[in-house]
Amino acid sequence: NEKNRKLRVCVATCNRADYSKLAPIMSGIKSHPEDFELEVVVLGSHLIDDYGNTFRMIEQDDFDIGSKLHTIVRGEDEAAMVESVGLALVKLPDVIQRLKPDILVVHGDRFDALALATAAALMNIRILHLEGGEVSGTIDDSIRHAISKLAHYHACCTRMAEQHLIAMCEDHSRILLAGCPSYDKLLLPHHREDYMDIIKSWLGDKVQEGDYIVALQHPVTTDIQHSIKIYGLMLDALISFNKKTLILFPNIDAGSKEMVRVMRRKGIEQHPNFRAVKHIPFEQFIQLVSHAGCMIGNSSCGVREAGAFGTPVINLGTRQTGRETGENVLHVRDADTHNKIYHALELQFGKRYPCSKIYGDGNAVPRILKFLRSIDLDEPLQKTFCFPPVKDPISQDIDHILETQSALAVDLGGTNLRVAIVCMRGTIVKKYSQPNPKTFEARMELILKMCNDAMRDAVGLNCRILGVGVSTGGRVNPQDGVVLHSTKLIQEWSSVDLRTPISDALHLPVWVDNDGNCAALAERKFGHGKGVENFVTVITGTGIGGGIIHHNELVHGSTFCAAELGHIMVSLEGPECMCGSRGCIEAYASGMALQREAKKLHDEDLLKVEGMDMKLSEPITAAHLINAAKMGNSKADAVLTKAATALGVGIINILHIVNPSQVILSGVLASCYQAPVQHVISQRALFSVQNIKVVTSDLEEPALLGAASMVLDYATRRIY
């Protein structure tokens, strides 16, 4: 029966370091023959004499090696590493085809592991990657993350590594936070009775516990010359520090040959204080590290395993600087002088630190076995990635030249028709303005002509136009791109489909919304509303309008009539409004309402103030009223106070209904209303909303920027 058959697990090991992590898992798999079949593949530096022929310890641990692959091309330089990966890729397919594993277990970040993961992924074998998501600070990071991308399942060691894997779009349900498998062994034999025998067998009979150093430094392949220099300085410091030192040969990375040469040049192998060895079995190595006075170098063992015993560690250079460490690790990033390293030895040697369990609690293997049992071989092999939502990229296309992604913005006002090219950062690159024609045909014709002109200019300005955004007065159905009802200021502008003709003529996507909503969108992308989840924008101009942003989205309402803020009624009687009703905010506080009151005062000759320069011929506007009030005209001041109170009461109604976290006043009258409106709110609103800030917009062109933001937000997301 398919469901009850054993899981064929292939464990591939490349070197002494990964074997120390894989051996506990191999033992666990082997001790459950009812659930698992274990296949062992050995490759890489295990099979090389210079590195101690470490495959023998796998045989001594009583594992049957199913395949031995000689995959290392000698040369210990960058090219040899690449050729070794190629050689492994040539030899692995036969082995994988013969073994037909259900799952391949790969460890870490070595180039051999990359070859294993590549071969398995291309041959549709599920991969469990150990120790993904960690950061050490070298080329190993790139290789480790590449293996994570190829792997189907992950057993990671630390919470931070788990977070990194999730951030790398890996599926959370396929990530196991297991801890490091080597800790399962570490934490068992911590106090072996015979530990002194082990120490003496490696360092001689005279050595005392805690009175020797373990040194292990590997090349950093991205900066080999620097690695060799640090290695020489470390050896000099150790010679002058004059303590018994067990030094391990470096791993097989590019640069290791030169490091061995440095060691031989300094006569380390003959020096009475030093024992230089190629390999130590992991259990014995752990005893040596746990009882050492100090560990020095850049091995991951120093930042990981040594922490479990509180052994002091000196980490030289950048090879492990990204890793999480306990307080036992002292980093010497710029190990550029013998003195620095000597001083670090003085600081660390012989100390004892609290044991740190960042990398595991000793129960990794049972967790991993449970995880392996839970793998459903019937679920699809194809990986899925969990991509997070991405904030607006300010992206540029390389198309022979770098082009700035931009939008065409169209603003249809009562007086003018304006078009602008707006780039991703909200800069208006070029602006065009014409009087808004009175008839529908002339208006459409002019819109298309101005857009075509702008499109032509955009090429020369290096702007790639992604779409057209239209801001217009009136009520709009943005889903269909149709103006439903216009304001009285724009004639012949009801039931107009704007999207189709513009889109057909320019071959671009088109978005349409009303000017109030556009002002709110402009604030959300470029203004005070950036990063604010809930806010309201009120435009105070010829008329009064606005938009409401709730949970980062515009509120349109069921019949696209939401946020008609100018027509909030603040009085049962009140002056007549353009909409045909009475007592709307617009009838009190809009530019037109103020102009109407200014004319009344002027007709009764009550507008003039001493020192106010007023030509009788010029038309009376709201500006005259504001000027007169500033210069002490009490009648004009009373009109403005009433207008500000009406606007404030209207805004209080908004605060009580949608409770935004801020109110943004936009338009020509914003600055003169801001303080009085804030005052009305503090006097008359409910206590919970009295502290909501009213701010004045900093945007010069809210309608154009809002129209552009519809394009820049949606065209770059490729959805309508």
XYZ file of C-alpha atoms in Angstrom:
720
model
C 0.000 0.000 0.000
C 1.373 3.418 -1.082
C 0.292 5.067 2.186
C 2.070 2.560 4.443
C 5.294 2.153 2.495
C 8.549 3.295 4.026
C 9.925 6.719 3.142
C 13.169 6.366 1.184
C 15.453 9.070 2.577
C 18.791 9.784 0.929
C 21.280 11.705 3.086
C 24.191 13.220 1.161
C 27.290 14.327 3.055
C 30.216 16.304 1.575
C 32.619 17.070 4.423
C 33.395 16.638 8.106
C 31.370 19.720 9.086
C 28.078 18.751 7.492
C 28.469 15.146 8.692
C 28.461 16.384 12.295
C 24.967 17.823 11.672
C 23.701 14.936 9.498
C 24.970 12.013 11.615
C 22.368 12.468 14.404
C 19.588 12.518 11.771
C 21.054 9.440 10.036
C 21.099 7.601 13.393
C 17.489 8.627 14.026
C 16.363 7.409 10.596
C 18.309 4.150 10.998
C 16.728 3.476 14.398
C 13.213 3.566 12.869
C 13.432 0.904 10.122
C 9.623 0.495 10.241
C 9.197 4.065 8.862
C 12.326 4.841 6.845
C 14.878 3.384 4.449
C 18.215 5.200 4.673
C 20.570 5.650 1.729
C 23.921 7.385 2.289
C 25.779 9.191 -0.488
C 29.297 10.452 0.210
C 31.068 13.010 -1.988
C 33.328 16.045 -1.767
C 36.290 16.328 0.564
C 35.331 13.184 2.582
C 37.190 11.146 -0.050
C 40.420 13.171 -0.136
C 43.515 12.021 1.664
C 44.749 15.568 2.488
C 41.505 16.207 4.378
C 41.795 13.020 6.417
C 39.722 10.569 4.291
C 36.843 11.353 6.630
C 34.459 8.881 4.921
C 36.060 6.265 7.211
C 34.393 7.754 10.271
C 31.008 7.313 8.541
C 31.848 3.609 8.155
C 33.050 3.478 11.771
C 29.659 4.901 12.818
C 28.200 1.785 11.161
C 26.443 3.429 8.215
C 26.412 1.642 4.849
C 27.658 4.032 2.180
C 25.535 3.448 -0.924
C 27.640 5.595 -3.260
C 31.009 7.280 -3.105
C 31.452 10.051 -5.660
C 34.846 11.621 -6.275
C 33.719 15.151 -7.120
C 36.577 17.424 -6.047
C 38.781 18.970 -8.704
C 42.036 19.853 -6.959
C 43.515 23.320 -7.197
C 41.827 24.973 -4.203
C 41.020 28.104 -6.192
C 37.800 29.652 -7.490
C 37.907 27.773 -10.812
C 38.429 24.449 -9.052
C 35.318 25.062 -6.903
C 33.240 25.691 -10.038
C 34.651 22.625 -11.795
C 33.893 20.526 -8.699
C 30.237 21.605 -8.854
C 30.198 20.622 -12.544
C 31.787 17.255 -11.847
C 29.239 16.517 -9.120
C 26.398 17.461 -11.513
C 27.789 15.003 -14.081
C 27.997 12.116 -11.580
C 24.849 12.631 -9.487
C 22.064 11.795 -12.012
C 23.103 8.111 -12.222
C 23.109 7.791 -8.450
C 19.752 9.561 -8.031
C 18.198 7.403 -10.765
C 19.497 4.225 -9.126
C 18.440 5.154 -5.565
C 15.090 6.791 -6.510
C 14.761 8.472 -3.080
C 11.473 10.081 -1.944
C 13.452 12.825 -0.302
C 17.045 14.060 -0.333
C 18.448 15.648 2.825
C 21.008 18.389 2.103
C 22.852 20.487 4.645
C 24.039 24.064 4.667
C 25.865 26.255 2.212
C 28.817 24.441 0.595
C 29.288 24.381 -3.169
C 28.853 20.566 -3.154
C 25.424 21.008 -1.524
C 24.417 23.390 -4.313
C 25.246 20.663 -6.858
C 23.146 18.138 -4.880
C 20.143 20.469 -4.642
C 20.365 21.419 -8.322
C 20.475 17.789 -9.452
C 17.599 16.719 -7.177
C 15.392 19.691 -8.085
C 15.836 19.070 -11.816
C 15.115 15.353 -11.325
C 11.910 16.048 -9.354
C 13.188 14.731 -6.031
C 11.881 16.457 -2.914
C 14.611 18.238 -0.958
C 14.818 18.859 2.789
C 17.360 21.600 3.449
C 18.962 21.902 6.893
C 20.135 25.230 8.292
C 18.554 27.460 5.642
C 17.751 31.109 6.355
C 20.980 31.806 8.276
C 23.300 34.673 7.453
C 27.053 34.428 7.899
C 28.324 37.322 5.783
C 30.190 35.619 2.897
C 29.553 34.007 -0.526
C 28.107 31.119 1.526
C 24.989 33.248 2.045
C 24.260 33.349 -1.674
C 24.744 29.608 -1.995
C 22.680 28.856 1.123
C 19.769 31.017 -0.075
C 19.996 29.474 -3.564
C 19.653 26.001 -2.011
C 16.664 27.258 0.031
C 15.006 28.361 -3.206
C 15.496 24.860 -4.677
C 14.400 23.010 -1.516
C 10.815 21.905 -0.881
C 11.112 21.626 2.905
C 13.267 23.398 5.476
C 14.514 22.422 8.922
C 16.087 25.573 10.361
C 17.947 26.192 13.600
C 16.886 29.594 14.927
C 13.774 31.727 15.058
C 15.592 34.425 13.068
C 16.441 31.903 10.330
C 12.763 30.919 10.186
C 11.796 34.591 9.783
C 14.363 34.983 6.990
C 12.922 31.977 5.116
C 9.416 33.399 5.407
C 10.721 36.763 4.169
C 12.311 34.874 1.247
C 8.755 33.827 0.232
C 9.072 30.209 1.422
C 5.805 28.528 2.473
C 5.478 28.745 6.276
C 3.805 25.320 6.481
C 6.932 23.693 5.021
C 9.387 25.252 7.476
C 10.264 23.388 10.667
C 12.034 25.260 13.457
C 13.981 22.216 14.642
C 17.138 23.565 16.232
C 20.577 22.327 15.200
C 20.867 18.487 15.062
C 24.473 18.577 16.294
C 23.131 19.969 19.601
C 21.355 16.623 20.164
C 24.814 15.091 20.467
C 26.448 18.108 22.114
C 24.138 18.341 25.044
C 24.293 14.582 25.829
C 27.999 13.892 26.343
C 28.790 17.299 27.782
C 30.483 15.756 30.829
C 32.069 12.602 29.564
C 34.143 10.930 32.249
C 37.068 10.453 29.877
C 37.284 14.033 28.611
C 40.764 14.575 30.078
C 41.989 11.466 28.226
C 40.686 12.947 24.967
C 42.340 16.320 25.629
C 45.655 14.664 26.503
C 45.565 12.346 23.484
C 45.431 15.396 21.198
C 47.542 17.904 23.141
C 49.958 15.843 25.247
C 50.036 14.784 28.880
C 51.110 18.087 30.406
C 48.056 20.086 29.274
C 45.468 21.222 31.846
C 41.715 21.647 31.370
C 40.873 25.182 30.216
C 44.511 25.987 29.567
C 44.681 25.445 25.798
C 43.303 27.051 22.630
C 41.440 25.508 19.671
C 42.142 27.355 16.381
C 40.219 26.873 13.128
C 40.325 29.483 10.355
C 38.872 28.959 6.849
C 39.466 31.074 3.719
C 36.848 33.716 2.783
C 36.513 32.967 -0.923
C 35.420 36.478 -1.886
C 38.619 37.943 -0.429
C 41.316 35.273 -0.430
C 44.351 37.572 -0.033
C 42.841 39.208 3.044
C 42.059 35.766 4.538
C 45.679 34.692 4.127
C 46.890 37.890 5.809
C 44.541 37.417 8.801
C 45.650 33.772 9.065
C 49.315 34.826 9.325
C 48.481 37.451 11.977
C 46.463 34.910 13.973
C 49.391 32.434 13.940
C 51.798 35.190 15.058
C 49.474 36.166 17.910
C 49.090 32.513 18.985
C 52.874 31.967 18.925
C 53.454 34.994 21.166
C 50.476 34.151 23.444
C 52.403 30.991 24.327
C 49.609 28.556 25.201
C 49.114 24.990 23.989
C 47.125 25.247 20.761
C 45.268 22.628 18.724
C 45.032 23.951 15.160
C 42.882 22.298 12.471
C 43.709 22.509 8.780
C 41.321 24.776 6.831
C 38.505 23.390 4.649
C 38.796 22.822 0.898
C 37.637 26.277 -0.248
C 39.653 28.384 -2.656
C 42.628 29.801 -0.744
C 43.178 26.871 1.611
C 46.404 25.757 -0.107
C 47.986 29.185 0.459
C 46.859 29.122 4.097
C 48.556 25.765 4.650
C 51.715 27.265 3.065
C 51.637 30.157 5.583
C 51.306 27.615 8.403
C 54.294 25.627 7.140
C 56.380 28.776 6.603
C 55.897 29.703 10.253
C 56.933 26.169 11.313
C 53.659 25.543 13.146
C 53.777 21.746 12.649
C 57.187 21.543 14.410
C 56.404 24.156 17.114
C 56.258 22.614 20.641
C 53.090 24.594 21.574
C 51.099 23.537 18.500
C 49.387 20.364 17.350
C 48.244 20.669 13.689
C 45.613 18.097 12.650
C 43.482 17.422 9.569
C 40.500 15.931 11.302
C 39.096 15.139 14.738
C 35.963 12.984 15.209
C 33.042 15.263 16.121
C 32.391 13.854 19.629
C 36.044 14.334 20.562
C 36.182 17.760 18.922
C 33.196 18.848 21.044
C 34.977 17.734 24.242
C 38.040 19.719 23.183
C 35.979 22.858 22.446
C 33.872 22.618 25.604
C 36.923 22.462 27.898
C 39.150 24.900 25.959
C 40.343 28.177 27.441
C 39.297 29.819 24.187
C 38.443 29.096 20.542
C 39.782 31.363 17.784
C 39.213 31.607 14.010
C 36.132 31.926 11.821
C 34.550 28.480 11.941
C 30.770 28.380 12.375
C 31.452 25.941 15.218
C 32.715 28.927 17.224
C 29.516 30.925 16.881
C 27.182 27.929 17.116
C 28.333 24.863 19.049
C 30.827 26.618 21.355
C 27.969 28.759 22.726
C 26.301 25.661 24.170
C 29.218 25.320 26.619
C 29.955 28.998 27.208
C 33.468 28.582 25.763
C 34.977 32.017 24.950
C 35.316 32.554 21.186
C 37.249 35.084 19.113
C 35.756 35.388 15.622
C 38.210 36.883 13.128
C 37.132 38.723 9.966
C 33.727 38.717 8.301
C 32.974 35.034 7.720
C 30.441 34.739 10.577
C 29.570 38.356 11.368
C 25.969 37.931 10.185
C 25.211 34.990 12.455
C 23.295 35.125 15.708
C 25.672 34.501 18.622
C 25.642 34.192 22.369
C 27.593 36.622 24.548
C 30.627 34.279 24.442
C 31.682 35.570 20.983
C 34.030 38.533 20.601
C 34.171 39.755 16.975
C 37.428 41.159 15.610
C 36.097 42.293 12.224
C 39.205 44.220 11.170
C 41.814 41.749 12.346
C 44.524 43.794 10.663
C 47.243 43.763 13.349
C 48.891 41.105 15.481
C 48.231 43.343 18.536
C 44.457 43.402 18.062
C 44.306 39.620 17.963
C 46.722 39.285 20.918
C 44.601 41.723 22.936
C 41.448 39.723 22.089
C 43.185 36.553 23.366
C 44.038 38.354 26.624
C 40.414 39.425 27.023
C 38.818 36.058 26.253
C 41.252 33.327 27.365
C 40.096 31.387 30.424
C 36.735 33.154 30.836
C 33.442 31.238 31.157
C 30.125 32.461 29.776
C 26.534 31.356 30.357
C 25.502 28.523 27.998
C 23.427 29.787 25.076
C 20.666 27.723 23.469
C 20.052 29.981 20.444
C 20.812 27.132 18.040
C 18.944 24.274 19.678
C 17.698 22.485 22.754
C 18.835 18.935 21.975
C 15.556 17.721 20.440
C 16.096 18.539 16.774
C 16.215 14.938 15.507
C 12.839 13.788 16.920
C 11.277 16.938 15.431
C 12.857 16.297 12.023
C 11.737 12.631 12.012
C 8.192 13.686 12.881
C 8.341 16.288 10.079
C 9.588 13.659 7.584
C 6.721 11.326 8.554
C 4.237 14.138 7.900
C 5.379 14.682 4.293
C 2.574 13.746 1.933
C 4.095 12.278 -1.228
C 0.769 12.757 -3.014
C 0.830 16.522 -2.701
C 2.176 18.319 -5.774
C 5.922 18.495 -6.113
C 5.851 21.974 -7.600
C 6.841 24.561 -4.995
C 4.697 27.600 -4.443
C 6.191 30.832 -3.167
C 4.331 33.193 -0.853
C 5.094 36.654 -2.209
C 4.318 39.572 0.107
C 2.490 42.656 -1.165
C 5.093 45.042 -2.530
C 5.083 48.783 -1.906
C 5.215 51.074 -4.945
C 8.504 50.441 -6.625
C 9.904 53.625 -8.123
C 10.892 51.501 -11.052
C 12.605 52.430 -14.247
C 12.552 50.552 -17.521
C 15.723 50.186 -19.477
C 14.662 50.616 -23.044
C 17.855 51.808 -24.727
C 17.516 54.678 -22.285
C 16.205 54.911 -18.769
C 12.610 56.062 -18.855
C 10.658 57.350 -15.883
C 7.301 55.648 -15.420
C 4.722 58.429 -15.663
C 1.035 59.195 -16.016
C -1.064 61.624 -18.034
C -3.317 63.514 -15.646
C -6.394 65.418 -16.895
C -8.280 67.909 -14.704
C -11.695 69.145 -15.869
C -12.587 72.216 -13.844
C -15.385 74.761 -14.176
C -13.036 77.204 -15.890
C -10.012 75.395 -17.272
C -9.118 72.101 -18.851
C -5.614 71.012 -17.803
C -3.360 68.120 -18.741
C -0.042 67.209 -17.083
C 2.720 64.618 -17.338
C 3.359 63.367 -13.781
C 6.208 60.999 -12.875
C 6.318 58.262 -10.220
C 7.651 60.584 -7.495
C 4.808 63.077 -7.980
C 6.795 65.665 -9.916
C 4.818 67.511 -12.605
C 7.149 67.280 -15.582
C 5.041 69.431 -17.927
C 1.616 71.115 -17.711
C -0.857 72.297 -20.403
C -3.905 74.514 -19.822
C -6.790 75.719 -22.032
C -10.208 77.271 -21.271
C -12.774 74.463 -20.808
C -15.115 74.533 -23.876
C -18.852 74.916 -23.263
C -20.051 72.019 -25.495
C -19.504 68.285 -25.204
C -17.996 67.754 -28.698
C -15.533 70.635 -28.434
C -14.525 69.482 -24.961
C -13.830 65.861 -25.978
C -11.932 67.031 -29.038
C -9.751 69.335 -26.933
C -9.055 66.608 -24.315
C -7.801 64.221 -27.013
C -5.734 66.908 -28.739
C -4.047 67.977 -25.468
C -3.387 64.344 -24.488
C -1.839 63.618 -27.892
C 0.405 66.678 -27.598
C 1.500 65.568 -24.129
C 2.186 62.010 -25.341
C 4.407 63.369 -28.101
C 6.331 65.592 -25.637
C 6.688 62.713 -23.148
C 8.996 60.830 -25.505
C 11.452 63.721 -25.597
C 11.179 64.128 -21.822
C 12.095 60.442 -21.267
C 8.731 59.682 -19.673
C 6.968 56.397 -20.374
C 3.215 57.029 -20.091
C 1.481 54.113 -18.344
C -2.085 55.391 -18.546
C -4.455 58.339 -18.247
C -6.139 59.540 -15.049
C -9.055 61.985 -15.287
C -10.305 64.178 -12.448
C -13.639 65.890 -13.111
C -16.333 67.767 -11.194
C -19.609 65.938 -10.623
C -20.537 62.385 -9.685
C -18.525 59.635 -11.336
C -18.786 55.856 -11.634
C -15.059 54.994 -11.514
C -15.667 51.315 -12.320
C -17.065 52.153 -15.754
C -15.237 55.451 -16.255
C -18.523 57.341 -16.674
C -19.533 60.837 -15.467
C -23.079 60.337 -14.082
C -24.137 63.912 -13.157
C -22.138 67.023 -13.573
C -21.958 70.134 -11.425
C -23.676 73.223 -12.826
C -20.228 74.634 -13.622
C -19.622 72.181 -16.505
C -22.401 72.036 -19.093
C -23.293 69.040 -21.297
C -21.436 66.659 -18.998
C -23.955 64.092 -17.693
C -23.969 60.365 -18.590
C -20.655 60.745 -20.415
C -18.442 57.705 -21.007
C -14.939 59.144 -20.725
C -12.956 55.910 -20.613
C -13.837 54.443 -24.015
C -13.027 57.363 -26.352
C -9.776 58.292 -24.555
C -8.642 54.681 -24.276
C -9.452 54.017 -27.959
C -7.651 57.125 -29.156
C -4.496 56.737 -27.043
C -4.347 52.925 -26.637
C -3.837 53.319 -22.899
C -5.805 52.284 -19.799
C -7.946 55.138 -18.418
C -9.143 55.839 -14.856
C -11.776 58.441 -13.963
C -12.886 59.818 -10.593
C -14.301 63.044 -9.239
C -12.071 65.918 -8.140
C -12.758 65.436 -4.417
C -11.759 61.779 -4.505
C -8.703 62.650 -6.590
C -7.600 65.191 -3.977
C -7.810 62.438 -1.326
C -5.812 60.034 -3.536
C -3.155 62.725 -4.060
C -2.794 63.138 -0.295
C -2.603 59.357 0.165
C 0.261 58.964 -2.302
C 2.145 62.246 -2.081
C 0.841 64.330 0.824
C -0.120 64.297 4.499
C -2.094 61.076 4.003
C 0.999 58.986 3.213
C 0.932 55.986 5.538
C -2.311 57.143 7.238
C -4.986 54.437 7.172
C -8.049 56.647 7.721
C -8.317 60.316 6.795
C -10.634 62.832 5.131
C -9.731 65.508 2.598
C -11.973 68.575 2.241
C -11.487 70.867 -0.759
C -12.425 74.492 -0.194
C -12.521 76.294 -3.508
C -15.229 77.640 -5.810
C -17.382 74.821 -4.433
C -16.714 72.386 -1.587
C -15.957 68.707 -2.082
C -13.678 66.024 -0.768
C -12.864 62.374 -0.370
C -12.759 59.813 2.425
C -9.968 57.245 2.737
C -10.985 54.359 4.994
C -8.580 51.408 5.558
C -6.343 52.850 2.831
C -9.126 52.734 0.210
C -11.450 55.417 -1.172
C -15.079 55.232 -0.072
C -17.296 55.506 -3.172
C -20.657 54.417 -1.764
C -23.425 52.346 -3.360
C -24.414 54.986 -5.928
C -21.029 56.766 -6.053
C -22.378 59.574 -3.899
C -20.179 59.065 -0.827
C -18.041 61.990 0.355
C -20.286 64.689 -1.155
C -18.958 66.747 1.729
C -20.095 70.096 0.309
C -23.695 68.975 0.709
C -23.609 68.033 4.386
C -26.443 70.161 5.811
C -25.644 72.228 8.855
C -28.903 74.173 9.098
C -32.581 73.414 8.483
C -33.142 76.773 6.776
C -29.940 78.453 5.741
C -28.993 79.967 2.370
C -29.912 78.276 -0.881
C -27.300 75.939 -2.397
C -26.409 75.237 -6.063
C -27.744 71.705 -5.557
C -31.278 73.077 -5.070
C -31.419 72.410 -1.338
C -30.746 74.745 1.628
C -28.233 74.931 4.503
C -25.405 72.921 2.856
C -21.813 73.724 3.895
C -21.186 74.834 0.310
C -23.875 77.512 0.651
C -21.962 78.982 3.628
C -18.274 78.365 3.105
C -17.457 77.932 -0.606
C -15.717 80.617 -2.653
C -19.048 81.312 -4.389
C -20.880 81.764 -1.085
C -18.213 84.194 0.164
C -18.358 86.102 -3.139
C -22.139 86.387 -2.801
C -21.803 87.840 0.728
C -18.998 90.189 -0.399
C -21.238 91.577 -3.163
C -24.067 92.162 -0.684
C -21.751 94.117 1.618
C -20.319 96.013 -1.320
C -23.799 96.982 -2.564
C -24.528 98.429 0.878
C -21.077 100.053 0.771
C -19.966 98.135 3.878
C -16.966 96.349 2.357
C -14.509 99.253 2.160
C -11.951 99.674 4.920
C -9.551 102.520 5.551
C -6.359 101.834 3.543
C -7.932 99.063 1.403
C -7.052 99.500 -2.238
C -10.147 98.694 -4.307
C -10.843 99.656 -7.861
C -14.568 100.071 -8.327
C -14.527 98.544 -11.787
C -13.083 95.175 -10.754
C -15.500 92.283 -9.977
C -15.941 91.652 -6.270
C -14.537 88.265 -5.086
C -14.043 86.252 -1.887
C -10.497 87.690 -1.717
C -11.924 91.186 -1.087
C -13.971 89.842 1.816
C -10.961 88.089 3.376
C -8.819 91.222 2.965
C -11.450 93.423 4.544
C -11.774 91.040 7.508
C -7.987 91.038 7.987
C -8.010 94.831 8.037
C -10.604 94.975 10.794
C -13.962 95.133 8.971
C -16.273 93.584 11.588
C -19.098 92.780 9.090
C -16.689 90.912 6.795
C -15.216 89.154 9.817
C -18.676 88.012 10.957
C -19.344 86.504 7.504
C -16.047 84.568 7.632
C -16.664 83.379 11.199
C -20.098 82.079 10.181
C -18.583 80.326 7.138
C -15.822 78.731 9.227
C -18.366 77.640 11.867
C -20.567 76.016 9.190
C -17.526 74.228 7.752
C -16.361 73.184 11.248
C -19.797 71.795 12.158
C -19.859 69.879 8.862
C -16.426 68.433 9.601
C -17.580 67.462 13.123
C -20.388 65.469 11.470
C -17.755 63.666 9.384
C -15.653 62.987 12.507
C -18.685 61.545 14.279
C -19.563 59.272 11.328
C -16.251 57.904 10.010
C -13.866 58.949 12.811
C -10.749 59.475 10.650
C -7.352 60.069 12.269
C -6.806 63.373 10.463
C -8.570 65.964 8.308
C -6.692 67.598 5.431
C -7.967 70.936 4.120
C -7.089 71.569 0.502
C -7.864 74.344 -1.989
C -7.469 78.139 -2.024
C -9.388 78.823 1.197
C -7.703 76.081 3.264
C -5.225 78.338 5.052
C -7.856 80.818 6.208
C -10.178 78.038 7.509
C -7.654 75.767 9.251
C -7.360 77.497 12.664
C -11.061 78.440 13.092
C -12.200 74.911 12.092
C -9.799 73.345 14.617
C -11.256 75.727 17.221
C -14.882 74.763 16.379
C -13.968 71.078 16.713
C -12.378 71.629 20.139
C -15.519 73.525 21.288
C -18.343 71.455 19.830
C -17.224 67.898 18.983
C -17.470 64.848 21.228
C -14.524 64.477 23.582
C -13.026 61.452 21.737
C -12.575 63.358 18.472
C -11.564 66.774 19.854
C -7.856 66.078 19.386
C -8.031 65.050 15.745
C -5.673 67.282 13.789
C -6.831 69.520 10.952
C -3.909 70.189 8.606
C -3.510 72.260 5.457
C -2.457 70.444 2.306
C 1.045 71.099 0.957
C 0.180 69.899 -2.556
C 0.077 72.499 -5.323
C -2.065 70.438 -7.706
C -4.191 67.911 -5.801
C -6.565 67.140 -8.708
C -3.767 66.449 -11.211
C -1.673 64.473 -8.706
C -4.686 62.408 -7.635
C -5.591 61.646 -11.245
C -1.978 60.571 -11.827
C -1.909 58.441 -8.672
C -4.757 56.258 -10.008
C -2.538 55.402 -12.965
C 0.720 55.038 -11.038
C -0.836 52.812 -8.369
C -2.819 50.525 -10.640
C -0.858 50.421 -13.889
C 2.230 49.224 -12.035
C 0.124 46.551 -10.282
C -1.265 45.355 -13.620
C -4.849 45.125 -12.333
C -7.878 47.289 -13.018
